[in-house]
Coordinates of C-alpha atoms in Angstrom, one line a residue:
Chain B
M1 CA 2.6 -19.9 -48.7
A2 CA 3.5 -21.2 -45.3
E3 CA 7.2 -21.4 -46.3
D4 CA 7.1 -17.7 -47.4
F5 CA 5.6 -16.8 -44.1
L6 CA 8.3 -18.7 -42.1
H7 CA 11.0 -17.2 -44.3
D8 CA 9.7 -13.6 -43.6
Y9 CA 9.7 -14.2 -39.8
R10 CA 13.1 -15.9 -39.8
K11 CA 14.3 -12.8 -41.6
A12 CA 12.7 -10.5 -39.1
W13 CA 14.4 -12.3 -36.3
S14 CA 17.8 -11.8 -37.9
F15 CA 17.3 -8.0 -37.7
M16 CA 17.9 -6.0 -34.5
I17 CA 14.8 -3.9 -35.3
D18 CA 12.1 -4.9 -37.8
L19 CA 8.9 -3.0 -38.4
D20 CA 6.6 -4.8 -40.8
H21 CA 3.8 -2.7 -42.3
V22 CA 3.3 -1.0 -39.0
S23 CA 0.5 1.6 -38.6
K24 CA -0.5 3.6 -35.6
Q25 CA -3.7 5.6 -35.6
Y26 CA -4.6 7.8 -32.7
E27 CA -8.1 8.3 -31.6
K28 CA -8.6 11.3 -33.8
G29 CA -8.2 9.0 -36.8
L30 CA -5.0 10.4 -38.2
A31 CA -2.3 7.8 -38.8
A32 CA 0.9 9.0 -37.1
V33 CA 2.7 6.0 -38.6
D34 CA 1.3 4.5 -41.8
E35 CA 2.3 1.1 -43.2
L36 CA 5.9 1.6 -42.1
S37 CA 8.4 -1.1 -42.9
L38 CA 11.9 -0.7 -41.6
H39 CA 14.8 -3.1 -40.9
V40 CA 17.9 -2.2 -38.8
D41 CA 20.8 -4.6 -38.6
K42 CA 22.7 -5.5 -35.4
G43 CA 25.4 -2.9 -34.7
E44 CA 24.0 -0.4 -37.3
F45 CA 23.9 3.4 -36.8
V46 CA 20.8 5.0 -38.3
F47 CA 19.7 8.6 -38.4
V48 CA 16.0 9.2 -38.6
V49 CA 15.1 12.6 -40.0
G50 CA 11.9 14.4 -41.0
D51 CA 9.6 17.3 -40.2
S52 CA 7.7 17.5 -37.0
G53 CA 4.6 15.2 -37.1
S54 CA 6.3 12.9 -39.7
G55 CA 6.0 10.0 -37.2
K56 CA 9.5 9.8 -35.8
S57 CA 8.6 10.1 -32.1
T58 CA 5.6 7.7 -32.5
M59 CA 8.1 5.2 -34.0
I60 CA 10.4 5.6 -31.0
R61 CA 7.4 5.1 -28.6
L62 CA 6.3 2.0 -30.5
L63 CA 9.8 0.6 -30.2
L64 CA 9.7 1.3 -26.4
K65 CA 6.3 -0.4 -26.2
E66 CA 4.8 2.7 -24.8
L67 CA 2.3 2.5 -27.6
E68 CA 0.6 -0.4 -29.3
P69 CA 0.5 -0.5 -33.1
T70 CA -2.9 -0.4 -34.7
S71 CA -1.6 -2.9 -37.3
G72 CA 1.6 -4.5 -38.4
I73 CA 4.3 -6.4 -36.5
I74 CA 7.2 -5.0 -34.6
T75 CA 10.1 -7.4 -33.8
V76 CA 13.1 -6.2 -31.7
N77 CA 16.1 -8.5 -31.2
G78 CA 13.9 -11.5 -32.0
R79 CA 11.1 -10.5 -29.7
V80 CA 7.7 -9.8 -31.2
L81 CA 6.4 -6.7 -29.3
N82 CA 2.7 -7.2 -30.3
T83 CA 2.4 -10.4 -28.3
M84 CA 4.6 -9.3 -25.4
R85 CA 2.8 -9.5 -22.0
H86 CA 2.8 -6.6 -19.6
G87 CA 5.0 -8.5 -17.2
Q88 CA 7.7 -9.0 -19.9
I89 CA 8.0 -5.3 -20.8
P90 CA 10.5 -4.4 -18.0
K91 CA 12.9 -7.1 -19.1
Y92 CA 12.6 -6.0 -22.8
R93 CA 13.2 -2.4 -21.9
R94 CA 16.4 -3.3 -20.1
S95 CA 17.8 -4.1 -23.5
I96 CA 17.2 -0.6 -24.8
G97 CA 18.9 2.6 -23.7
T98 CA 17.0 5.8 -24.2
V99 CA 18.2 9.4 -24.5
F100 CA 15.9 12.4 -24.8
Q101 CA 16.3 16.0 -26.0
D102 CA 15.4 17.4 -22.5
F103 CA 17.9 15.0 -20.8
R104 CA 15.2 13.9 -18.2
L105 CA 17.7 13.8 -15.3
L106 CA 16.5 13.7 -11.7
E107 CA 17.3 17.2 -10.4
E108 CA 17.8 16.4 -6.8
M109 CA 20.2 13.5 -7.5
T110 CA 23.9 13.9 -8.2
V111 CA 25.5 12.8 -11.4
Y112 CA 26.6 9.5 -9.7
E113 CA 23.1 8.9 -8.3
N114 CA 21.4 9.6 -11.6
V115 CA 23.5 6.9 -13.3
A116 CA 23.3 4.5 -10.3
F117 CA 19.5 5.0 -10.3
A118 CA 19.3 3.2 -13.6
M119 CA 21.1 0.2 -12.1
H120 CA 19.0 0.3 -8.9
A121 CA 15.9 0.4 -11.1
V122 CA 16.9 -3.0 -12.7
E123 CA 17.9 -4.3 -9.2
A124 CA 21.6 -4.7 -10.0
P125 CA 23.7 -5.9 -7.1
G126 CA 25.2 -3.1 -5.0
R127 CA 28.9 -4.0 -5.6
L128 CA 28.3 -4.1 -9.4
I129 CA 26.7 -0.6 -9.2
K130 CA 29.8 0.7 -7.3
K131 CA 32.1 -0.8 -10.0
R132 CA 30.1 0.0 -13.1
V133 CA 29.0 3.6 -12.5
P134 CA 32.5 5.2 -12.2
Q135 CA 33.5 3.2 -15.3
V136 CA 30.7 4.6 -17.4
L137 CA 31.2 8.1 -16.0
H138 CA 34.8 7.8 -17.2
E139 CA 33.6 6.7 -20.6
V140 CA 31.5 9.8 -21.0
G141 CA 34.2 12.1 -19.6
L142 CA 32.5 13.0 -16.4
S143 CA 34.6 11.3 -13.7
E144 CA 35.4 14.6 -12.1
K145 CA 31.8 15.8 -11.8
Y146 CA 30.2 12.7 -10.2
R147 CA 29.1 14.8 -7.2
S148 CA 27.6 17.6 -9.1
L149 CA 23.9 18.2 -9.4
P150 CA 22.4 18.4 -13.0
R151 CA 21.8 22.2 -12.6
Q152 CA 25.5 22.7 -12.0
L153 CA 26.4 21.2 -15.4
S154 CA 26.3 22.6 -18.9
G155 CA 23.7 21.2 -21.4
G156 CA 26.4 19.0 -23.1
E157 CA 27.4 17.6 -19.7
Q158 CA 23.8 16.9 -18.7
Q159 CA 23.3 15.0 -22.0
R160 CA 26.5 13.0 -21.2
V161 CA 24.9 12.0 -17.9
A162 CA 21.8 11.0 -19.7
I163 CA 23.9 8.9 -22.1
A164 CA 25.8 7.4 -19.2
R165 CA 22.5 6.4 -17.6
A166 CA 21.2 5.0 -20.9
I167 CA 24.3 2.7 -21.4
V168 CA 25.1 1.8 -17.8
N169 CA 23.0 -1.4 -18.1
S170 CA 24.8 -2.3 -21.4
P171 CA 21.8 -2.2 -23.7
Q172 CA 21.8 -3.7 -27.1
I173 CA 20.0 -0.8 -28.7
L174 CA 20.4 3.0 -28.0
L175 CA 17.4 5.1 -29.0
A176 CA 18.2 8.8 -29.0
D177 CA 15.3 11.3 -29.6
E178 CA 16.8 14.6 -30.6
P179 CA 19.8 14.2 -28.3
T180 CA 21.4 17.4 -29.6
G181 CA 18.3 19.5 -29.9
N182 CA 19.2 21.7 -26.9
L183 CA 23.0 21.9 -27.5
D184 CA 25.3 24.3 -29.2
P185 CA 27.1 23.0 -32.4
R186 CA 30.3 22.1 -30.6
N187 CA 28.6 20.2 -27.8
A188 CA 26.2 18.6 -30.3
F189 CA 29.2 17.3 -32.3
E190 CA 30.8 15.9 -29.2
I191 CA 27.6 14.2 -28.1
M192 CA 27.3 12.6 -31.5
K193 CA 30.9 11.4 -31.4
L194 CA 30.2 9.8 -28.0
I195 CA 27.1 8.1 -29.5
E196 CA 29.2 6.9 -32.4
Q197 CA 31.8 5.6 -30.0
I198 CA 29.0 3.6 -28.2
N199 CA 28.0 2.3 -31.6
H200 CA 31.5 1.1 -32.3
S201 CA 31.4 -1.0 -29.1
G202 CA 28.5 -3.0 -30.8
T203 CA 25.4 -1.2 -29.7
T204 CA 22.8 -0.6 -32.4
V205 CA 22.0 3.1 -32.5
L206 CA 18.9 4.9 -33.8
V207 CA 19.1 8.7 -33.6
V208 CA 16.1 10.9 -34.4
T209 CA 17.4 14.4 -35.3
H210 CA 16.8 17.6 -37.1
N211 CA 20.5 18.5 -37.2
K212 CA 21.5 18.7 -40.8
E213 CA 25.1 19.4 -40.2
L214 CA 25.6 16.4 -38.0
V215 CA 23.8 14.1 -40.3
N216 CA 26.0 15.3 -43.2
Q217 CA 29.2 15.2 -41.1
F218 CA 28.7 11.6 -39.8
Q219 CA 27.7 10.0 -43.1
K220 CA 25.6 7.1 -41.7
R221 CA 22.4 5.5 -42.9
V222 CA 19.7 8.1 -43.1
I223 CA 16.0 7.4 -43.1
M224 CA 13.8 10.3 -44.0
M225 CA 10.2 10.1 -42.8
R226 CA 7.2 11.9 -44.2
N227 CA 3.5 11.5 -43.3
G228 CA 4.2 8.5 -41.1
T229 CA 6.1 6.5 -43.7
I230 CA 9.6 6.3 -45.1
A231 CA 10.2 8.8 -47.9
R232 CA 13.9 7.9 -48.4
D233 CA 16.4 5.4 -47.0
V234 CA 20.0 5.9 -48.0
E235 CA 23.2 4.2 -46.8
E236 CA 25.9 6.7 -45.8
G237 CA 23.7 9.5 -46.9
G238 CA 23.2 13.2 -46.1
Y239 CA 20.3 15.3 -45.0
I240 CA 18.3 16.2 -48.1
E241 CA 15.3 18.5 -47.7
A242 CA 12.1 16.8 -48.6
Chain J
M1 CA 14.5 -8.7 -4.2
R2 CA 18.3 -8.3 -3.4
P3 CA 19.2 -7.0 0.0
S4 CA 20.8 -3.9 -1.6
S5 CA 17.6 -3.2 -3.5
F6 CA 15.6 -3.7 -0.4
F7 CA 17.5 -1.2 1.6
Y8 CA 17.6 1.2 -1.4
Q9 CA 13.8 1.1 -1.4
I10 CA 13.5 1.7 2.3
R11 CA 15.9 4.8 1.9
Q12 CA 13.8 6.0 -1.0
G13 CA 10.6 5.7 1.1
F14 CA 12.1 7.9 3.8
K15 CA 13.3 10.4 1.2
N16 CA 9.8 10.6 -0.2
I17 CA 8.5 11.6 3.1
G18 CA 11.1 14.2 3.5
R19 CA 10.5 15.7 0.0
N20 CA 6.8 15.8 0.7
K21 CA 6.9 17.1 4.2
L22 CA 3.7 19.1 4.3
F23 CA 1.5 16.3 3.0
S24 CA 3.3 13.8 5.1
I25 CA 2.6 15.8 8.2
A26 CA -1.1 16.3 7.1
S27 CA -1.4 12.5 6.6
I28 CA 0.2 11.7 10.0
A29 CA -2.1 14.3 11.7
T30 CA -5.2 12.9 10.2
M31 CA -4.2 9.3 10.9
T32 CA -3.4 10.4 14.5
A33 CA -6.8 11.9 14.9
C34 CA -8.6 9.0 13.4
I35 CA -6.7 6.3 15.3
F36 CA -7.1 8.4 18.5
I37 CA -10.8 8.6 18.1
F38 CA -11.0 4.9 17.1
G39 CA -8.9 4.0 20.2
A40 CA -11.1 6.1 22.5
L41 CA -14.3 4.6 21.2
F42 CA -12.8 1.1 21.3
S43 CA -11.8 1.6 24.9
V44 CA -15.3 2.7 25.8
I45 CA -16.8 -0.3 24.0
M46 CA -14.3 -2.6 25.8
N47 CA -15.2 -1.1 29.2
V48 CA -19.0 -1.2 28.7
D49 CA -18.7 -4.8 27.5
S50 CA -16.6 -5.6 30.5
V51 CA -19.2 -4.1 32.9
R52 CA -21.9 -6.1 31.1
R53 CA -20.0 -9.3 31.5
D54 CA -19.3 -8.5 35.1
L55 CA -23.0 -8.0 35.7
E56 CA -23.9 -11.1 33.8
E57 CA -21.7 -13.0 36.2
K58 CA -23.3 -11.4 39.2
V59 CA -27.0 -11.1 38.3
G60 CA -28.8 -14.4 38.6
V61 CA -32.2 -15.9 38.9
T62 CA -33.9 -16.9 42.2
V63 CA -35.8 -20.1 42.5
F64 CA -38.5 -20.6 45.2
F65 CA -40.2 -23.9 46.2
I66 CA -43.8 -24.7 46.8
E67 CA -44.9 -24.6 50.4
G68 CA -43.9 -27.6 52.5
T69 CA -41.0 -28.8 50.3
S70 CA -38.7 -30.9 52.4
D71 CA -35.0 -30.0 52.9
E72 CA -34.1 -33.3 51.1
R73 CA -36.2 -32.4 48.1
M74 CA -34.7 -28.9 48.0
Q75 CA -31.3 -30.5 47.9
Q76 CA -32.4 -32.7 45.0
I77 CA -33.7 -29.7 43.1
G78 CA -30.4 -28.0 43.7
D79 CA -28.6 -30.9 42.1
E80 CA -31.0 -30.9 39.1
I81 CA -30.4 -27.2 38.6
R82 CA -26.6 -27.7 38.7
A83 CA -26.9 -30.4 36.0
I84 CA -28.4 -27.9 33.5
D85 CA -26.0 -26.6 30.8
H86 CA -24.6 -23.1 31.2
V87 CA -25.3 -22.9 35.0
T88 CA -22.1 -21.7 36.6
E89 CA -23.1 -21.3 40.2
V90 CA -26.0 -22.4 42.5
T91 CA -26.2 -20.9 46.0
F92 CA -28.8 -22.0 48.6
T93 CA -30.4 -19.4 50.9
S94 CA -32.5 -20.9 53.7
A95 CA -35.6 -19.2 55.0
D96 CA -33.8 -18.1 58.2
E97 CA -30.9 -16.6 56.1
A98 CA -33.5 -14.9 53.9
W99 CA -35.1 -13.2 57.0
E100 CA -31.7 -12.2 58.4
N101 CA -30.8 -10.6 55.1
Y102 CA -34.1 -8.9 54.9
K103 CA -33.7 -7.5 58.4
A104 CA -30.2 -6.3 57.7
E105 CA -31.4 -4.6 54.6
H106 CA -34.7 -3.0 55.8
F107 CA -34.6 -2.8 59.6
A108 CA -31.0 -1.8 60.1
S109 CA -32.0 1.6 61.6
N110 CA -35.0 0.3 63.6
P111 CA -34.1 -3.2 64.8
E112 CA -37.0 -3.1 67.4
L113 CA -39.5 -3.2 64.5
A114 CA -38.2 -6.6 63.5
E115 CA -38.6 -7.9 67.0
G116 CA -42.3 -7.6 66.5
F117 CA -42.3 -10.7 64.3
K118 CA -42.3 -13.8 66.5
D119 CA -42.2 -16.3 63.6
N120 CA -40.1 -16.0 60.5
P121 CA -42.4 -14.1 58.1
L122 CA -40.3 -15.4 55.2
A123 CA -40.7 -19.0 56.3
N124 CA -41.6 -20.0 52.8
S125 CA -38.7 -18.1 51.2
A126 CA -35.8 -20.6 51.0
S127 CA -34.3 -20.3 47.6
Y128 CA -31.5 -21.0 45.1
T129 CA -29.7 -18.2 43.4
V130 CA -28.6 -19.5 40.0
L131 CA -25.9 -17.8 37.8
V132 CA -25.6 -18.5 34.1
D133 CA -22.5 -18.0 32.0
R134 CA -24.1 -15.6 29.5
I135 CA -27.2 -13.5 29.9
E136 CA -28.7 -14.5 26.6
R137 CA -28.8 -18.1 27.9
Q138 CA -30.6 -17.2 31.1
Q139 CA -34.1 -17.6 29.6
G140 CA -33.4 -21.2 28.4
V141 CA -32.1 -22.1 31.9
V142 CA -35.2 -20.6 33.5
D143 CA -37.5 -22.6 31.2
Q144 CA -35.7 -25.8 32.2
I145 CA -35.9 -24.9 35.9
S146 CA -39.6 -24.1 35.6
R147 CA -40.2 -27.7 34.5
I148 CA -38.7 -29.2 37.7
P149 CA -41.5 -30.3 40.1
D150 CA -41.9 -28.4 43.4
V151 CA -40.5 -25.2 41.9
R152 CA -43.1 -22.4 42.7
Q153 CA -41.6 -19.3 41.4
I154 CA -38.5 -18.0 39.5
N155 CA -37.5 -14.4 39.7
Q156 CA -35.3 -13.0 37.0
S157 CA -33.6 -9.7 37.5
S158 CA -31.8 -9.3 34.2
A159 CA -33.5 -6.2 32.9
A160 CA -30.5 -4.0 33.8
V161 CA -28.1 -6.4 32.1
R162 CA -30.4 -6.5 29.0
N163 CA -30.5 -2.7 28.9
L164 CA -26.8 -2.5 29.2
A165 CA -26.3 -5.1 26.5
S166 CA -28.6 -3.3 24.1
F167 CA -27.0 0.0 24.9
N168 CA -23.6 -1.5 24.2
Q169 CA -24.9 -2.9 20.9
V170 CA -26.2 0.5 19.8
F171 CA -23.1 2.2 20.9
T172 CA -21.0 -0.4 19.0
Y173 CA -23.0 0.2 15.8
I174 CA -22.6 4.0 16.1
S175 CA -18.9 3.6 16.9
V176 CA -18.3 1.2 13.9
A177 CA -20.0 3.7 11.6
I178 CA -17.8 6.6 12.9
I179 CA -14.7 4.4 12.7
V180 CA -15.5 3.3 9.1
I181 CA -15.9 7.0 8.1
L182 CA -12.6 7.9 9.8
L183 CA -10.8 5.1 8.1
V184 CA -12.1 6.1 4.7
V185 CA -11.0 9.7 5.4
S186 CA -7.6 8.4 6.4
V187 CA -7.2 6.3 3.3
I188 CA -8.2 9.2 1.1
L189 CA -5.8 11.6 2.8
I190 CA -2.9 9.1 2.7
A191 CA -3.7 8.4 -1.0
N192 CA -3.7 12.2 -1.6
A193 CA -0.3 12.6 0.1
I194 CA 1.1 9.8 -2.0
N195 CA -0.6 11.0 -5.2
L196 CA 1.0 14.4 -4.7
G197 CA 4.4 12.6 -4.3
I198 CA 3.8 10.6 -7.4
Q199 CA 2.9 13.7 -9.5
T200 CA 6.0 15.5 -8.4
R201 CA 7.9 12.4 -9.3
S202 CA 6.1 11.4 -12.5
D203 CA 9.4 12.0 -14.4
E204 CA 11.2 9.6 -12.1
I205 CA 8.5 7.0 -12.5
A206 CA 8.5 7.4 -16.3
I207 CA 12.3 7.0 -16.4
M208 CA 12.1 4.0 -14.1
K209 CA 9.6 2.4 -16.3
L210 CA 11.5 3.2 -19.5
I211 CA 14.7 1.8 -18.0
G212 CA 13.0 -1.4 -17.3
S213 CA 11.9 -1.3 -13.6
T214 CA 9.2 -3.8 -12.7
D215 CA 5.9 -2.5 -11.4
A216 CA 6.8 -3.9 -8.0
F217 CA 10.1 -2.0 -7.9
V218 CA 8.4 1.3 -8.9
R219 CA 5.7 0.7 -6.3
A220 CA 8.0 -0.3 -3.4
P221 CA 9.2 3.2 -2.2
F222 CA 5.6 4.5 -2.2
V223 CA 4.5 1.5 -0.3
V224 CA 7.3 2.0 2.2
E225 CA 6.2 5.6 2.5
G226 CA 2.6 4.6 3.1
L227 CA 3.7 2.1 5.8
I228 CA 5.9 4.6 7.5
L229 CA 3.1 7.2 7.5
G230 CA 0.7 4.6 8.8
L231 CA 3.1 3.5 11.5
I232 CA 3.8 7.0 12.8
G233 CA 0.1 7.8 12.5
T234 CA -0.7 4.8 14.7
V235 CA 2.1 4.8 17.3
L236 CA 1.6 8.5 18.1
P237 CA -2.2 8.3 19.0
L238 CA -1.8 5.0 20.8
L239 CA 0.9 6.6 23.0
L240 CA -1.4 9.6 23.6
L241 CA -4.3 7.3 24.4
F242 CA -2.2 5.3 26.8
L243 CA -1.2 8.4 28.7
A244 CA -4.8 9.7 28.7
Y245 CA -6.3 6.3 29.7
S246 CA -3.7 5.6 32.4
G247 CA -4.3 9.1 33.8
L248 CA -8.1 8.5 33.9
V249 CA -7.8 5.2 35.7
R250 CA -5.4 6.8 38.2
A251 CA -7.7 9.7 38.8
L252 CA -10.7 7.4 39.3
L253 CA -8.7 5.3 41.7
M254 CA -7.7 8.3 43.7
R255 CA -11.2 9.8 43.8
F256 CA -13.3 6.6 44.2
G257 CA -10.7 4.2 45.5
F258 CA -12.3 4.2 49.0
L259 CA -15.5 2.8 47.4
G260 CA -13.6 -0.4 46.8
E261 CA -15.2 -1.9 43.8
M262 CA -15.4 1.4 42.0
G263 CA -11.7 1.1 41.4
D264 CA -12.4 -1.9 39.2
V265 CA -15.0 -0.1 37.1
L266 CA -12.4 0.7 34.4
L267 CA -10.3 -2.1 32.8
S268 CA -6.6 -1.7 33.4
P269 CA -4.5 0.1 30.7
A270 CA -2.6 -3.1 30.2
S271 CA -5.7 -5.2 29.4
V272 CA -7.2 -2.5 27.1
F273 CA -3.9 -1.9 25.2
A274 CA -3.1 -5.6 24.8
V275 CA -6.1 -5.6 22.4
L276 CA -5.9 -2.1 21.1
V277 CA -2.2 -2.0 20.1
P278 CA -2.3 -4.9 17.6
I279 CA -5.7 -3.8 16.2
G280 CA -4.4 -0.2 15.9
L281 CA -1.2 -1.3 14.2
V282 CA -3.0 -3.6 11.7
L283 CA -5.4 -0.7 10.9
G284 CA -2.7 2.0 10.6
L285 CA -0.4 -0.1 8.5
G286 CA -3.4 -1.4 6.5
I287 CA -4.5 2.2 5.8
G288 CA -1.0 3.2 4.8
L289 CA -0.5 0.2 2.6
F290 CA -3.9 0.4 1.0
G291 CA -3.6 4.1 0.3
A292 CA -0.2 3.7 -1.3
W293 CA -1.3 0.7 -3.3
I294 CA -4.4 2.1 -4.9
T295 CA -2.6 5.4 -5.7
V296 CA 0.4 3.9 -7.4
K297 CA -1.7 1.4 -9.3
R298 CA -3.3 4.3 -11.2
H299 CA 0.1 5.6 -12.3
L300 CA 1.8 2.5 -13.3
D301 CA 0.5 2.2 -16.9
V302 CA 3.6 3.9 -18.5

């Protein structure tokens, strides 16, 4: 019995993301995530698809430790989130880059400042910031626009800034919640290529999306969620309607 | 915290004030009003207290002897009084000096009336004037003097000092109440200014928290903002008070200077502000810090 228990936890630590029978019930009593079990390996690229209200965003928020699970165990890169103290959360979140559908850029800051802000926020040394920010802006193809304000950029460019900000601290995991939701097909494809490129450099990627074309084009692992649990989990799959 | 992070936070604090101009100005104006009123009340309290202390030093008790007490015995009594704790000064007035003083005081305009007295009518009025370090200790000293043999009578003239002391006490209570209300108002206003800033920057705070900023790092620019508002809101009224107080002292000196001691009625600006500036700064910075702290604390649970 004890050996099985230890075996399960050793296994959980070997994954980059491990959700073990995780449920999250909001106050109204409805379970947004219901007995969800999911494993994501280091360096994997996973699409999470599903209708609105299927529990995708709750899962992202649980992984960011914005929410506490009602039951179940969440382990990320060997750290059990359930027992993590408030003071340990900042250090944990530094290992995760996050990209949102609405970009969430700071409007009064330039492209450079938006990206540098993420490094200031983790108290990186000034000279490292000066070196790293131009490097990342080059990677996302925005070297020329470092002095622009977000409102002077196209949607695709704004999302590139958001991606640059997410990866500037070299996270081990990139969580992208509908990163192409506000973009036209061409920009959406380019953003997904960029995310794939980041994945190729070793970062584990979890992309929540509704974009069927992209899911079908990229042929990655696809997890379909329905009613807070996994309805389908396919390697190199496509987007199949529920 | 790294030096680069430290200066980044200071810059952010200044930027916050700039982004939030209207509320920053409102906070500074309220702080200025509060600290000004506090400073004015404090100056009055200091001056009333100074007058009280001054009077305490000057108003003493007068000790008379029973009839026929010898000069030698009087001297012994003087030594016994000097030996009592808290006695700061003992001055002897002979019967002749007492009569001369009386004449100077009451017969100055009609000296011929005094000539009618052949003998000293105050022959039995030799006395000691005894000063005590604090007025509240006077009664204890009087009790001890009254137990000395050959002491006939002790006159206390401390009523005025007592009245002044109780006035100062009541005035201090009222002032403290007003000051506490003003301080609470200041904290609420600064908290409001910072709260507004936090709400307009809730995205920024949420992003900072998601990226992995510590609570201290998120809090720092707001604390800097609170401290800057507190500092400006303190320095400004202290400067205004200094100008007003110096002007008042100068005006009193020019108007009443010829009365000699009247010029000393008010404490010098230097002596008032040596106390007021540190207290004002601690208060102002404290209000700024406290206002920022409690406001940010409510928004950190991201």
